[in-house]
mmCIF file of C-alpha atoms in Angstrom:
data_model
loop_
_atom_site.group_PDB
_atom_site.id
_atom_site.type_symbol
_atom_site.label_atom_id
_atom_site.label_comp_id
_atom_site.label_asym_id
_atom_site.label_seq_id
_atom_site.Cartn_x
_atom_site.Cartn_y
_atom_site.Cartn_z
ATOM 1 C CA MET Q 253 121.999 137.063 101.574
ATOM 2 C CA PHE Q 254 119.902 133.949 100.913
ATOM 3 C CA ASP Q 255 116.116 134.324 100.849
ATOM 4 C CA LEU Q 256 115.249 131.280 102.969
ATOM 5 C CA SER Q 257 111.659 131.247 101.716
ATOM 6 C CA ALA Q 258 113.075 130.472 98.256
ATOM 7 C CA CYS Q 259 115.600 127.813 99.383
ATOM 8 C CA HIS Q 260 114.576 124.170 99.063
ATOM 9 C CA VAL Q 261 116.051 120.699 99.434
ATOM 10 C CA GLU Q 262 114.206 117.888 97.697
ATOM 11 C CA ARG Q 263 115.122 114.222 97.708
ATOM 12 C CA LEU Q 264 114.902 112.661 94.253
ATOM 13 C CA GLY Q 265 114.468 108.972 94.984
ATOM 14 C CA ASP Q 266 117.183 107.441 97.151
ATOM 15 C CA ARG Q 267 120.154 108.567 95.075
ATOM 16 C CA GLU Q 268 120.036 112.321 94.668
ATOM 17 C CA TYR Q 269 119.062 115.679 96.171
ATOM 18 C CA ARG Q 270 118.008 118.796 94.317
ATOM 19 C CA ILE Q 271 118.927 122.016 96.135
ATOM 20 C CA SER Q 272 117.519 125.287 94.838
ATOM 21 C CA TRP Q 273 117.663 128.951 95.838
ATOM 22 C CA ARG Q 274 116.757 132.308 94.356
ATOM 23 C CA GLN Q 275 119.313 133.494 91.808
ATOM 24 C CA PHE Q 276 121.477 136.380 92.991
ATOM 25 C CA ASP Q 277 121.662 139.552 90.912
ATOM 26 C CA PRO Q 278 124.400 139.756 89.835
ATOM 27 C CA PRO Q 279 125.037 135.982 89.992
ATOM 28 C CA ARG Q 280 127.337 134.798 92.783
ATOM 29 C CA GLN Q 281 129.429 131.684 93.199
ATOM 30 C CA VAL Q 282 127.801 129.344 95.753
ATOM 31 C CA ALA Q 283 129.723 126.564 97.520
ATOM 32 C CA ILE Q 284 127.682 123.599 98.799
ATOM 33 C CA TYR Q 285 128.742 121.480 101.777
ATOM 34 C CA MET Q 286 127.023 118.368 103.175
ATOM 35 C CA SER Q 287 127.052 116.622 106.573
ATOM 36 C CA ASP Q 288 124.940 114.142 108.531
ATOM 37 C CA ASP Q 289 125.416 116.360 111.612
ATOM 38 C CA PRO Q 290 123.686 119.762 111.483
ATOM 39 C CA ASP Q 291 125.810 121.039 114.392
ATOM 40 C CA ARG Q 292 128.821 120.975 112.084
ATOM 41 C CA PHE Q 293 127.446 124.080 110.370
ATOM 42 C CA TYR Q 294 126.629 126.089 113.502
ATOM 43 C CA GLY Q 295 129.160 128.183 115.392
ATOM 44 C CA ASN Q 296 132.582 128.960 114.017
ATOM 45 C CA GLN Q 297 133.525 125.531 112.709
ATOM 46 C CA GLN Q 298 134.900 125.294 109.195
ATOM 47 C CA PRO Q 299 132.369 123.501 106.978
ATOM 48 C CA GLY Q 300 135.040 121.369 105.307
ATOM 49 C CA THR Q 301 135.529 120.883 101.579
ATOM 50 C CA PRO Q 302 132.659 121.892 99.301
ATOM 51 C CA LEU Q 303 131.007 119.206 97.192
ATOM 52 C CA LEU Q 304 130.743 121.725 94.387
ATOM 53 C CA ARG Q 305 130.674 125.397 93.483
ATOM 54 C CA THR Q 306 128.163 126.888 91.072
ATOM 55 C CA SER Q 307 126.812 130.210 89.824
ATOM 56 C CA ALA Q 308 123.449 128.634 89.000
ATOM 57 C CA SER Q 309 120.423 128.691 91.304
ATOM 58 C CA GLU Q 310 120.113 124.922 91.556
ATOM 59 C CA ALA Q 311 122.375 121.938 92.097
ATOM 60 C CA ARG Q 312 121.991 118.180 92.188
ATOM 61 C CA ILE Q 313 123.961 116.318 94.822
ATOM 62 C CA ALA Q 314 124.444 112.548 95.031
ATOM 63 C CA ASN Q 315 122.943 110.964 98.142
ATOM 64 C CA PRO Q 316 125.723 108.800 99.630
ATOM 65 C CA ASP Q 317 123.401 106.931 102.029
ATOM 66 C CA ALA Q 318 119.595 107.013 101.827
ATOM 67 C CA ARG Q 319 119.350 105.699 105.418
ATOM 68 C CA VAL Q 320 120.933 108.879 106.806
ATOM 69 C CA ARG Q 321 119.577 112.431 107.108
ATOM 70 C CA HIS Q 322 121.752 115.003 105.365
ATOM 71 C CA TYR Q 323 122.127 118.726 106.002
ATOM 72 C CA PHE Q 324 123.576 121.300 103.629
ATOM 73 C CA TYR Q 325 125.438 124.552 104.038
ATOM 74 C CA LEU Q 326 125.378 127.005 101.146
ATOM 75 C CA GLU Q 327 127.921 129.821 101.174
ATOM 76 C CA THR Q 328 128.365 132.600 98.625
ATOM 77 C CA ASP Q 329 131.722 133.978 97.567
ATOM 78 C CA ARG Q 330 130.872 136.987 99.769
ATOM 79 C CA GLY Q 331 130.507 134.830 102.877
ATOM 80 C CA ASP Q 332 126.689 134.798 103.139
ATOM 81 C CA GLY Q 333 125.512 131.383 104.295
ATOM 82 C CA ALA Q 334 122.387 129.288 104.773
ATOM 83 C CA ILE Q 335 121.860 125.916 106.449
ATOM 84 C CA LEU Q 336 119.261 123.760 104.704
ATOM 85 C CA ALA Q 337 117.734 120.290 104.837
ATOM 86 C CA GLU Q 338 114.665 118.481 103.593
ATOM 87 C CA ARG Q 339 111.635 120.012 105.276
ATOM 88 C CA ARG Q 340 109.550 116.846 104.913
ATOM 89 C CA LEU Q 341 111.411 113.660 105.763
ATOM 90 C CA SER Q 342 110.968 110.716 103.409
ATOM 91 C CA LEU Q 343 109.125 108.273 105.663
ATOM 92 C CA GLN Q 344 106.654 105.783 104.197
ATOM 93 C CA GLY Q 345 104.685 105.316 107.413
ATOM 94 C CA SER Q 346 104.456 108.996 108.403
ATOM 95 C CA PRO Q 347 104.296 111.166 105.285
ATOM 96 C CA ASN Q 348 103.877 114.404 107.250
ATOM 97 C CA PHE Q 349 107.037 114.136 109.408
ATOM 98 C CA ARG Q 350 108.674 117.562 109.171
ATOM 99 C CA ASP Q 351 111.752 119.335 110.488
ATOM 100 C CA LEU Q 352 110.941 122.793 111.874
ATOM 101 C CA GLY Q 353 114.521 123.987 111.451
ATOM 102 C CA GLY Q 354 115.234 127.243 109.677
ATOM 103 C CA TYR Q 355 112.035 129.005 110.738
ATOM 104 C CA LEU Q 356 112.476 132.479 112.197
ATOM 105 C CA THR Q 357 111.746 133.023 115.884
ATOM 106 C CA GLN Q 358 110.130 136.136 117.366
ATOM 107 C CA ASP Q 359 113.522 137.575 118.284
ATOM 108 C CA GLY Q 360 114.891 137.206 114.743
ATOM 109 C CA ARG Q 361 116.955 134.063 115.262
ATOM 110 C CA LYS Q 362 116.355 130.749 113.486
ATOM 111 C CA LEU Q 363 115.423 127.339 114.865
ATOM 112 C CA LYS Q 364 118.282 124.884 114.414
ATOM 113 C CA TRP Q 365 117.771 122.098 111.925
ATOM 114 C CA GLY Q 366 117.486 118.570 113.308
ATOM 115 C CA LYS Q 367 116.261 119.611 116.782
ATOM 116 C CA LEU Q 368 112.466 119.997 116.587
ATOM 117 C CA PHE Q 369 110.111 117.925 114.444
ATOM 118 C CA ARG Q 370 106.357 117.580 114.011
ATOM 119 C CA SER Q 371 104.435 114.659 112.604
ATOM 120 C CA GLY Q 372 101.209 112.762 112.524
ATOM 121 C CA LYS Q 373 100.902 109.502 114.415
ATOM 122 C CA LEU Q 374 104.023 107.352 114.726
ATOM 123 C CA SER Q 375 102.284 103.986 114.886
ATOM 124 C CA THR Q 376 102.637 103.012 111.228
ATOM 125 C CA LEU Q 377 106.368 103.452 110.641
ATOM 126 C CA THR Q 378 108.129 100.775 108.622
ATOM 127 C CA GLU Q 379 111.299 99.136 109.976
ATOM 128 C CA GLN Q 380 113.325 101.364 107.662
ATOM 129 C CA ASP Q 381 111.414 104.441 108.919
ATOM 130 C CA MET Q 382 112.098 103.502 112.557
ATOM 131 C CA HIS Q 383 115.810 103.103 111.865
ATOM 132 C CA TYR Q 384 115.864 106.491 110.123
ATOM 133 C CA VAL Q 385 113.984 108.227 112.969
ATOM 134 C CA ARG Q 386 116.182 106.639 115.666
ATOM 135 C CA ARG Q 387 119.236 108.117 113.922
ATOM 136 C CA LEU Q 388 117.732 111.606 114.363
ATOM 137 C CA GLY Q 389 118.560 111.403 118.074
ATOM 138 C CA LEU Q 390 115.097 112.208 119.402
ATOM 139 C CA THR Q 391 115.059 112.479 123.185
ATOM 140 C CA LEU Q 392 111.415 113.435 123.738
ATOM 141 C CA VAL Q 393 108.247 112.592 121.805
ATOM 142 C CA CYS Q 394 105.162 114.607 122.808
ATOM 143 C CA ASP Q 395 101.897 112.960 121.802
ATOM 144 C CA PHE Q 396 99.077 115.538 121.652
ATOM 145 C CA ARG Q 397 96.422 113.097 120.411
ATOM 146 C CA GLN Q 398 93.426 112.151 122.537
ATOM 147 C CA LEU Q 399 94.059 109.241 124.935
ATOM 148 C CA VAL Q 400 91.791 106.918 122.966
ATOM 149 C CA GLU Q 401 93.827 107.640 119.809
ATOM 150 C CA GLN Q 402 97.077 107.002 121.680
ATOM 151 C CA GLU Q 403 95.742 103.659 122.933
ATOM 152 C CA LEU Q 404 94.448 102.559 119.520
ATOM 153 C CA ASP Q 405 97.601 103.616 117.626
ATOM 154 C CA PRO Q 406 100.514 103.771 120.094
ATOM 155 C CA THR Q 407 103.784 105.449 119.137
ATOM 156 C CA VAL Q 408 106.321 102.827 118.031
ATOM 157 C CA LEU Q 409 109.925 103.756 117.266
ATOM 158 C CA GLY Q 410 111.359 100.282 117.767
ATOM 159 C CA ALA Q 411 113.931 98.771 120.092
ATOM 160 C CA GLY Q 412 116.894 100.921 120.991
ATOM 161 C CA SER Q 413 115.135 104.270 120.751
ATOM 162 C CA PRO Q 414 116.304 106.437 123.685
ATOM 163 C CA HIS Q 415 113.343 108.824 123.588
ATOM 164 C CA ARG Q 416 110.931 109.599 126.411
ATOM 165 C CA LEU Q 417 107.239 109.639 125.544
ATOM 166 C CA ALA Q 418 105.077 112.413 127.014
ATOM 167 C CA SER Q 419 101.336 111.915 126.679
ATOM 168 C CA LEU Q 420 99.878 115.442 126.459
ATOM 169 C CA PRO Q 421 96.361 115.035 125.034
ATOM 170 C CA VAL Q 422 94.784 118.234 123.789
ATOM 171 C CA THR Q 423 91.024 118.440 123.861
ATOM 172 C CA PRO Q 424 89.941 120.308 120.729
ATOM 173 C CA GLY Q 425 89.354 123.945 121.635
ATOM 174 C CA SER Q 426 90.791 123.615 125.149
ATOM 175 C CA ARG Q 427 93.990 125.276 126.359
ATOM 176 C CA ASN Q 428 93.427 124.165 129.965
ATOM 177 C CA ASN Q 429 93.923 120.427 129.410
ATOM 178 C CA PHE Q 430 97.159 121.060 127.548
ATOM 179 C CA MET Q 431 98.538 123.434 130.197
ATOM 180 C CA GLU Q 432 97.592 121.070 133.057
ATOM 181 C CA ASN Q 433 99.475 118.219 131.401
ATOM 182 C CA LEU Q 434 102.525 120.366 130.816
ATOM 183 C CA LEU Q 435 102.602 121.544 134.422
ATOM 184 C CA GLN Q 436 101.991 118.095 135.947
ATOM 185 C CA ARG Q 437 104.631 116.343 133.872
ATOM 186 C CA GLY Q 438 107.217 119.137 133.976
ATOM 187 C CA VAL Q 439 108.000 118.772 130.293
ATOM 188 C CA VAL Q 440 108.646 122.490 129.723
ATOM 189 C CA ALA Q 441 108.868 125.584 131.893
ATOM 190 C CA VAL Q 442 105.668 127.524 132.524
ATOM 191 C CA ASP Q 443 106.976 130.607 130.690
ATOM 192 C CA ASP Q 444 107.970 128.504 127.691
ATOM 193 C CA ALA Q 445 104.560 126.839 127.578
ATOM 194 C CA ALA Q 446 102.789 130.188 127.820
ATOM 195 C CA GLY Q 447 104.912 131.527 124.989
ATOM 196 C CA LEU Q 448 104.123 128.441 122.940
ATOM 197 C CA MET Q 449 100.408 129.046 123.294
ATOM 198 C CA GLN Q 450 100.478 132.726 122.241
#
């Protein structure tokens, strides 16, 4: 079984990825698959044809299109698998834009890759960044910054972005303001919000 804390995907410029994982003992053959759709690797779908097979603990994979987000499925010759992607997306205007996929939930499951992201402000994205983010398929952007920050540096994802923007300012140290905004705007269920705050 893969130790997800030791699995990493790193983009090396625009042309290559380095994928690494903890070496198995004894070594096992690992097949690596790639897709621009993370859902391809969930469920019972066949992952397709592997890009390569290796017994090492690292592989370099050519990046066929730097404008597209890629996801990887690693599978051992015993059938153990792991879905991976870059944790931090390569955006010039928002260097802390991260995918929360792969993290364990309280009930032992894992968050799906490509579904939930966190970032700093989204007011300084380049045109290339905006194109890249729009391709992620975001449907909701929650802005937790203070209203004055939102007004000074508004979120800009460019024309054609289908997302909704929810302004949910959080006063430092205050749970009440956050909960009131969630309840008034109906962004998430009360139970989900309460669980989020625990």
